[in-house]
Short mmCIF file of C-alpha atoms in Angstrom, two decimals:
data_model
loop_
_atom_site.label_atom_id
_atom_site.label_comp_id
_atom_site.label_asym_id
_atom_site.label_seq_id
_atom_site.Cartn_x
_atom_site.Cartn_y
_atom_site.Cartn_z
CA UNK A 1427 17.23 -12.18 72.12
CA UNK A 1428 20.04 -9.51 71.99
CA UNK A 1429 19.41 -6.45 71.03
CA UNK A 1430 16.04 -5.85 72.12
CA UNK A 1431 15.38 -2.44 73.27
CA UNK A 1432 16.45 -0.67 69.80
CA UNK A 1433 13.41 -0.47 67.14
CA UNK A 1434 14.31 -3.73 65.19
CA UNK A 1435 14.82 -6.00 68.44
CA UNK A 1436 11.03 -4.59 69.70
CA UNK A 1437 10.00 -5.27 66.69
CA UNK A 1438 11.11 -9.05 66.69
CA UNK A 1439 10.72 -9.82 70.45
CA UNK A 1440 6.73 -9.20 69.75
CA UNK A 1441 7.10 -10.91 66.46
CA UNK A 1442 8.86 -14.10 68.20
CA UNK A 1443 5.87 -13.63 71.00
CA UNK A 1444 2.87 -13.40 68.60
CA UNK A 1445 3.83 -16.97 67.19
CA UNK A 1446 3.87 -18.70 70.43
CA UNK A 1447 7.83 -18.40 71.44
CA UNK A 1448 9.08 -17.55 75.15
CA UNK A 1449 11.41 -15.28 74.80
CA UNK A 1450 14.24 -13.80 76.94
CA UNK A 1451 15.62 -9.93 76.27
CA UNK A 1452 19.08 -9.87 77.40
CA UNK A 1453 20.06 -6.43 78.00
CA UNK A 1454 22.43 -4.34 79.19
CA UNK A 1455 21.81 -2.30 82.84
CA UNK A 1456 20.78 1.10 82.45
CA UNK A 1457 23.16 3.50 83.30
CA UNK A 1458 22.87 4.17 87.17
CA UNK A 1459 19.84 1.69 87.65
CA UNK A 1460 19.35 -0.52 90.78
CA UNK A 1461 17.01 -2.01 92.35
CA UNK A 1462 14.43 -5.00 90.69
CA UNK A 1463 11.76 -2.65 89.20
CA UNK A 1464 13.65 -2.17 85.96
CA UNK A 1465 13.48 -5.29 84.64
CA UNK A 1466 9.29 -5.45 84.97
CA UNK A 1467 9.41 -1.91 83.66
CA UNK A 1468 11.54 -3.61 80.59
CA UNK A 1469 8.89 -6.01 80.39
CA UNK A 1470 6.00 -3.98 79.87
CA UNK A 1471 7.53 -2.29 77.28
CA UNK A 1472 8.22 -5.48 75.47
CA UNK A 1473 5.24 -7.30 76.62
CA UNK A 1474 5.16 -11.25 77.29
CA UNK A 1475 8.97 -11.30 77.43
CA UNK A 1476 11.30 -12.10 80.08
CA UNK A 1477 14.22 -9.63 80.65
CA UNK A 1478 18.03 -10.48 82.24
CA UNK A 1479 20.53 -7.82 82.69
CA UNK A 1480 24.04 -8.60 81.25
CA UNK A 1481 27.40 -7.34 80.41
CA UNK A 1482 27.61 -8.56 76.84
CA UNK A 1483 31.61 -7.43 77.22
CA UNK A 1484 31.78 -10.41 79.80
CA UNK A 1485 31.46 -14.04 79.43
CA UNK A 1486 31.43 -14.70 82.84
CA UNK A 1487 28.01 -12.16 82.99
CA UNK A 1488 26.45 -13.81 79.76
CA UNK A 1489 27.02 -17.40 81.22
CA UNK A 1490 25.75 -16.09 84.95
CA UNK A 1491 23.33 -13.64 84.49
CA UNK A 1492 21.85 -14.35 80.52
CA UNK A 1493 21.74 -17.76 79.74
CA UNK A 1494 22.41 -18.82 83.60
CA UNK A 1495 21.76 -22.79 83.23
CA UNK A 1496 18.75 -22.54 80.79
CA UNK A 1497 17.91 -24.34 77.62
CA UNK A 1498 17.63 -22.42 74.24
CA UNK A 1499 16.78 -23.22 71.03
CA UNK A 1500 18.25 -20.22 69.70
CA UNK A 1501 20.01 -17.05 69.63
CA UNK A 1502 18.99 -13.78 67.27
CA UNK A 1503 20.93 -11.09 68.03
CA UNK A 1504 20.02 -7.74 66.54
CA UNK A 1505 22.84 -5.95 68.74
CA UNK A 1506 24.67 -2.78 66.98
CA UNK A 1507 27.11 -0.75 67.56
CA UNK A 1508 25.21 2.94 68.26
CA UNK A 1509 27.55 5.18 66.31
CA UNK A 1510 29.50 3.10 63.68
CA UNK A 1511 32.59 4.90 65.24
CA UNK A 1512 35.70 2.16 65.46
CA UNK A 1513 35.91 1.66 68.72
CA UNK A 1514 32.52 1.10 69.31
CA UNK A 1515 31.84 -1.17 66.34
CA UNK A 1516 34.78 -3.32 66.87
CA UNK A 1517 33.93 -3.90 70.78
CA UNK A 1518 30.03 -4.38 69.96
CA UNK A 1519 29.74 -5.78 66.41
CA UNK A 1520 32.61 -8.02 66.67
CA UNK A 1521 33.90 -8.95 70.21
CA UNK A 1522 30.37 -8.82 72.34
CA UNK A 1523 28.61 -10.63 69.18
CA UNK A 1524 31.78 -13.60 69.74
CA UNK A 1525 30.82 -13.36 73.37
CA UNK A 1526 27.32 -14.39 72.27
CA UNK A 1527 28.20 -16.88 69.92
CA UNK A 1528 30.62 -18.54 72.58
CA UNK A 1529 28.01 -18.42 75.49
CA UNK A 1530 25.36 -19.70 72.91
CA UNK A 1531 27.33 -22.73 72.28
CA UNK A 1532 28.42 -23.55 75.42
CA UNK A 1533 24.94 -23.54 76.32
CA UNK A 1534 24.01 -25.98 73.64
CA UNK A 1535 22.45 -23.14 71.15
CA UNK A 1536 21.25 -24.95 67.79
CA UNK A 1537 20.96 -22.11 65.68
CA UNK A 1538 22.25 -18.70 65.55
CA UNK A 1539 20.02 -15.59 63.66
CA UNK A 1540 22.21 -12.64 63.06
CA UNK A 1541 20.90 -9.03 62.34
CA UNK A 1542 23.73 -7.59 59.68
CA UNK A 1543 23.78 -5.11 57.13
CA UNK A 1544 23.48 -4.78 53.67
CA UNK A 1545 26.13 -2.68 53.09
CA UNK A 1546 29.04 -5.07 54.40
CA UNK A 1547 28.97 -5.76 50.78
CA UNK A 1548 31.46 -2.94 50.28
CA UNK A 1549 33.88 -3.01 53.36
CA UNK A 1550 35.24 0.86 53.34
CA UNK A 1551 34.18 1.08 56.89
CA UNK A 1552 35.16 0.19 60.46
CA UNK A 1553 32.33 -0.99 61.41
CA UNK A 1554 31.37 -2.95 58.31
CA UNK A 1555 34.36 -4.80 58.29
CA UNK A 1556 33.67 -5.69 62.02
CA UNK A 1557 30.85 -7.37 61.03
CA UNK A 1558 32.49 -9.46 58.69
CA UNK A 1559 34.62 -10.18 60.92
CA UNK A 1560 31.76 -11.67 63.27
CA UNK A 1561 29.86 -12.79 59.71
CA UNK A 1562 33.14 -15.52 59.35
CA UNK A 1563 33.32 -16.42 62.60
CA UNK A 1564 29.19 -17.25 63.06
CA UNK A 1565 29.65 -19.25 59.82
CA UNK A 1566 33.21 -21.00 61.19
CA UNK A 1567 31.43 -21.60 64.78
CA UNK A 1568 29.75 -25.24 63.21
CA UNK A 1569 25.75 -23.83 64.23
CA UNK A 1570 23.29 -23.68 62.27
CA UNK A 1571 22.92 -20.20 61.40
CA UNK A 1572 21.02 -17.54 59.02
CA UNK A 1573 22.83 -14.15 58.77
CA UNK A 1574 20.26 -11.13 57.38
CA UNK A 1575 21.67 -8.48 55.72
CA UNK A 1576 18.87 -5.90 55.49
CA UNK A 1577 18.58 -2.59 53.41
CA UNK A 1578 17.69 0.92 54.79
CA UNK A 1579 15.31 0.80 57.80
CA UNK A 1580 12.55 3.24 57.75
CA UNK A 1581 14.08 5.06 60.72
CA UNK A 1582 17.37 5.86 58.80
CA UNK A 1583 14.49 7.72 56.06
CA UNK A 1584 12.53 9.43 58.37
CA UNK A 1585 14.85 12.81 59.19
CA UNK A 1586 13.44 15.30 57.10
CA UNK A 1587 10.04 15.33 57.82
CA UNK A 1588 10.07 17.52 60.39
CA UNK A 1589 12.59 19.59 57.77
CA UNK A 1590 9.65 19.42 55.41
CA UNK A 1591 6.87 20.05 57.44
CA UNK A 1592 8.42 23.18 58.82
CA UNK A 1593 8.41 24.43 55.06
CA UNK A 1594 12.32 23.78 54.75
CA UNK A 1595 13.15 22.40 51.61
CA UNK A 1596 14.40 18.13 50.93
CA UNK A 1597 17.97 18.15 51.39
CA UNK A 1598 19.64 15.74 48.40
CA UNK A 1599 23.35 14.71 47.38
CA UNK A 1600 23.93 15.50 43.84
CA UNK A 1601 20.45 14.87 41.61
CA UNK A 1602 18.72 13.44 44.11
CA UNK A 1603 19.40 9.83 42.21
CA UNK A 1604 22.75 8.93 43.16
CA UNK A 1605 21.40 5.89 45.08
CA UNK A 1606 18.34 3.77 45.92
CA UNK A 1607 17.24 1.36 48.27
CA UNK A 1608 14.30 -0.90 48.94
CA UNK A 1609 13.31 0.36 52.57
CA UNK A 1610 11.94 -2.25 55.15
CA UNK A 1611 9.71 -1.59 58.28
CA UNK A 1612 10.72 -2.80 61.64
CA UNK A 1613 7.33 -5.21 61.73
CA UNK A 1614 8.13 -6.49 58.39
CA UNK A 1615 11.85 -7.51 59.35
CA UNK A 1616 10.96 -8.23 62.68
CA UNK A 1617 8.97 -11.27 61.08
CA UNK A 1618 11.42 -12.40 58.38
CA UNK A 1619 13.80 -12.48 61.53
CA UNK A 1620 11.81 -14.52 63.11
CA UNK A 1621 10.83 -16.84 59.69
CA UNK A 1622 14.62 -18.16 59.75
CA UNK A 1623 13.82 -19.88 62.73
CA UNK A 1624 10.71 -22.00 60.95
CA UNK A 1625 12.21 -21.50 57.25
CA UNK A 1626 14.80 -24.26 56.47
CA UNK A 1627 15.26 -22.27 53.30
CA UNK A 1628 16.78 -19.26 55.23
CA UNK A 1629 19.03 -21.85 57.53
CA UNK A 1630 22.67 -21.69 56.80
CA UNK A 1631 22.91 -18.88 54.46
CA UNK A 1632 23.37 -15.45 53.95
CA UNK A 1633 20.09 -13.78 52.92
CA UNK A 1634 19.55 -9.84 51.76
CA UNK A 1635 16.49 -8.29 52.14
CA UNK A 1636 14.24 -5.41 51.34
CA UNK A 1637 10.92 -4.35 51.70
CA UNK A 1638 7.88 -4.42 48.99
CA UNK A 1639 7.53 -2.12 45.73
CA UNK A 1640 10.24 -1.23 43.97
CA UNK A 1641 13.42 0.87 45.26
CA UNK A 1642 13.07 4.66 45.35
CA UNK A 1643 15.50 7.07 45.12
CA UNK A 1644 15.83 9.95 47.48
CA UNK A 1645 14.35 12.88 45.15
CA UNK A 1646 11.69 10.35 44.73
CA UNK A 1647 11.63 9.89 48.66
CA UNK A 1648 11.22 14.08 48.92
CA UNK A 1649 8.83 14.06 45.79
CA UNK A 1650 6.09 11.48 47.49
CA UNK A 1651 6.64 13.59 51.40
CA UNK A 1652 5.84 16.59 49.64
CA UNK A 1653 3.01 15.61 47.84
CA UNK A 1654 1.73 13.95 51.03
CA UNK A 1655 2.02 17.30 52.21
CA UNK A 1656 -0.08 18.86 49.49
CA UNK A 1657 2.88 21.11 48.64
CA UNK A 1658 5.26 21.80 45.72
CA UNK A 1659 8.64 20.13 45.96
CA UNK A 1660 11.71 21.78 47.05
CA UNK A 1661 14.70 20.40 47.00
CA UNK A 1662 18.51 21.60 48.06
CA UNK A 1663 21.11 19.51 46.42
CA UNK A 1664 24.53 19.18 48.61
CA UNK A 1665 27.44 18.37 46.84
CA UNK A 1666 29.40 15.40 47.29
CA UNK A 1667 32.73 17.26 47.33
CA UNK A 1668 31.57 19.39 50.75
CA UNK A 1669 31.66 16.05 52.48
CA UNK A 1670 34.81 15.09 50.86
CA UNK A 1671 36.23 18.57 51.85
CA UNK A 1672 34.51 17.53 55.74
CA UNK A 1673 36.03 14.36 55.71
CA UNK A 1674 39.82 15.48 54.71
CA UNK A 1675 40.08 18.26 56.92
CA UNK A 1676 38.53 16.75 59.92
CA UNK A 1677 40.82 13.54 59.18
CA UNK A 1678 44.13 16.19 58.88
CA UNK A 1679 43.44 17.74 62.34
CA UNK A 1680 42.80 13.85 63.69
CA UNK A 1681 46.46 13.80 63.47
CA UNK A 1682 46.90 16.73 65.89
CA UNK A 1683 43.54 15.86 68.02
CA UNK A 1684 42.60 12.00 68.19
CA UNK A 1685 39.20 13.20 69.33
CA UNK A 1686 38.57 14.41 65.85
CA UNK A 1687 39.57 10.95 64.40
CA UNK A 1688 36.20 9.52 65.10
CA UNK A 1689 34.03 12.39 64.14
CA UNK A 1690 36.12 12.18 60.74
CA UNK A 1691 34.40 8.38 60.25
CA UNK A 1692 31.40 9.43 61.48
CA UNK A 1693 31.64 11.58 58.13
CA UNK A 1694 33.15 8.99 55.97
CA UNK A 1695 29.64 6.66 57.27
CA UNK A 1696 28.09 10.24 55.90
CA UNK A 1697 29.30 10.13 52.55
CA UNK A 1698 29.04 5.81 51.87
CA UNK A 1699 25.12 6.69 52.41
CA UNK A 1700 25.11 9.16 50.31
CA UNK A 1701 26.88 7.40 47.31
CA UNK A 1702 26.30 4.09 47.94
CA UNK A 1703 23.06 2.37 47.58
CA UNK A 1704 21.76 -0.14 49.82
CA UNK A 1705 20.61 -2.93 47.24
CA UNK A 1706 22.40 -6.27 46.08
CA UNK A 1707 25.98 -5.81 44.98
CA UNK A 1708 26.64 -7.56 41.97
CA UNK A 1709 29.95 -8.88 41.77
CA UNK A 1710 30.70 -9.38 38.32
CA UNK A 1711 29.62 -5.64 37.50
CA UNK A 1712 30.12 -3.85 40.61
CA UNK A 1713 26.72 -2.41 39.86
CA UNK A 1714 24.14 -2.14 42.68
CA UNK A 1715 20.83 -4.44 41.44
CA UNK A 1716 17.46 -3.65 42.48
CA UNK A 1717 15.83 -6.91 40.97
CA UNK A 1718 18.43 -9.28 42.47
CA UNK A 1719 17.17 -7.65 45.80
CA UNK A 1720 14.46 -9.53 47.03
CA UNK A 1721 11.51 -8.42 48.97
CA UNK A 1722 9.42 -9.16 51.65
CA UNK A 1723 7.04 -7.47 53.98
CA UNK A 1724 3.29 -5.74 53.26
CA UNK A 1725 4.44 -1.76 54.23
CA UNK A 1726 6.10 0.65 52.22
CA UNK A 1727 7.94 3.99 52.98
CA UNK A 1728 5.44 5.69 51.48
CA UNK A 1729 2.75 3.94 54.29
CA UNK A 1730 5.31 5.22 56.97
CA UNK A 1731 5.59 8.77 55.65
CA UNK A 1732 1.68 8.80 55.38
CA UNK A 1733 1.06 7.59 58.81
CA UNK A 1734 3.31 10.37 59.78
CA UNK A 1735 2.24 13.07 58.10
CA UNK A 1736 -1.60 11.92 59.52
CA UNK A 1737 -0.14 12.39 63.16
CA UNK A 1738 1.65 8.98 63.99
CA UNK A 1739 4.76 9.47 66.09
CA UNK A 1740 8.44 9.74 64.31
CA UNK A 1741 11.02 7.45 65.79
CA UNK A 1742 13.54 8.16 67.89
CA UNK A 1743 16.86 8.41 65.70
CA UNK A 1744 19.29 9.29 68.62
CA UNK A 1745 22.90 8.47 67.58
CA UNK A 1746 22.26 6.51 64.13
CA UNK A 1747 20.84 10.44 63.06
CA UNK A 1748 23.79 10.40 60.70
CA UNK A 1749 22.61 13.39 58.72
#
């Protein structure tokens, strides 16, 4: 298991131990850590899971110190690139993921489960065309394999609460209805993650997903938080053309100050959520289509912002707080 600490790979690593599996987290060392508490610390967290430190930007570490002589039956990496920003996406969403792949077949890996994204299906990014990039390589590599290209997480949803709670109001591109999505838990994936290992229906292709109910739009998003809230809705619509105006200028000085190069993608990532929705692409129209996007799962966004609102704890964004 790759991936494990962020909210998905939790998610899965119980899901994979629920159903009987033994499971090892590989992981990367914690900043500064030493000593061997860290890994049974790691394994409380994650309960009934083994943990083995790794540098996933070394073969020589994931051959050593991950898969280090032991049999697996299989690989599902849910490993991301934190920011999105080139750099980052290129060295974790392509080149550690090939590290994987290679380790995981030298080690006699039968099948490969890769966490992607939906929104690969319109490369304008770095980091969605890196994982393309690892996409045609898992599907070159000769294992079995069952790539997942999930919609918005409930995480990636769950920034204004706070916003509205505090009486601010719903910030909205546009109408409010310039995209939708089908949101999906991190329990619900977790499991449909781990059903391509037991599903020969989800082996060897490329499957999108999305949670239950139909998609919802962000107005609708702020209209069901507020009402949750027992208040009137308030929304403050940002135009598209500020981000555009963001994105230009930051990408002019880039020329004078590299630093601002990456901070100008970061807002390009910005503006392809806001426009963009995460549904099936379909190719012959170029028209996102919420009925060719199937479902899976038992817990809405709607669940999440009730549980919430009733005192349940947000999750932690940190750097995929793109907003």
């Amino acid at each position: 298991m790759l991936g494990a600490t962020g909210t998905i790979g939790r998610a899965t690593s119980a899901a994979l131990v629920r159903r009987g599996y033994e499971v090892v987290c590989l992981v990367r060392p914690p900043a500064g850590s030493s000593g061997a508490r860290v890994p049974t610390t790691l394994s409380r967290v994650m309960e009934g899971v083994s943990v083995r430190f790794v540098d996933v930007s070394d073969p020589v570490s994931l051959d050593r110190d991950g898969f280090s002589g032991s049999r697996f039956d299989a690989v599902i990496s849910c490993m991301a690139s934190r920011t999105g920003a080139p750099k980052d996406a290129w060295a974790i969403d392509h080149r550690a993921q090939l590290n994987v792949l290679e380790a995981a077949q030298r080690a006699g890996v039968d099948h490969f489960v890769l966490l992607s994204a939906i929104c690969v299906q319109k490369p304008l990014l770095a980091f969605q065309r890196a994982k393309l990039a690892f996409e045609a390589a898992l599907l070159a590599s000769g294992l079995r394999y069952s790539i997942v290209r999930p919609t918005a997480f409930f995480k990636s949803l769950s920034g204004q609460i706070e916003r509205v709670r505090n009486g601010r109001p719903f910030l909205i591109f546009g109408d409010g209805t310039l995209t939708s999505c089908k949101p999906i838990s991190d329990g619900d994936l977790g499991c449909y993650l781990v059903d391509c290992l037991e599903d020969a229906r989800l082996w060897n292709c490329i499957s999108p997903i999305g949670g239950p109910g139909e998609a919802i739009t962000p107005r609708q998003q702020g209209e069901n938080l507020f009402e949750l809230l027992g208040r009137q809705p308030r929304f403050q619509s940002v135009p598209i053309a500020l981000l555009d105006g963001i994105i230009g200028g930051l990408a002019t000085l880039g020329l004078i100050a590299p630093s601002l190069r990456e901070k100008a993608e970061l807002a390009r990532i910005g503006r392809y959520y806001a426009t963009e929705s995460m549904l099936v692409l379909d190719p012959q129209t170029g028209r996102y289509d919420a009925d060719a996007t199937p479902s899976t799962g038992t817990e809405t966004l709607i669940d999440f912002y009730r549980s919430v609102v009733a005192g349940g704890v947000l999750p932690e964004r940190g750097d995929h707080a793109v907003f």
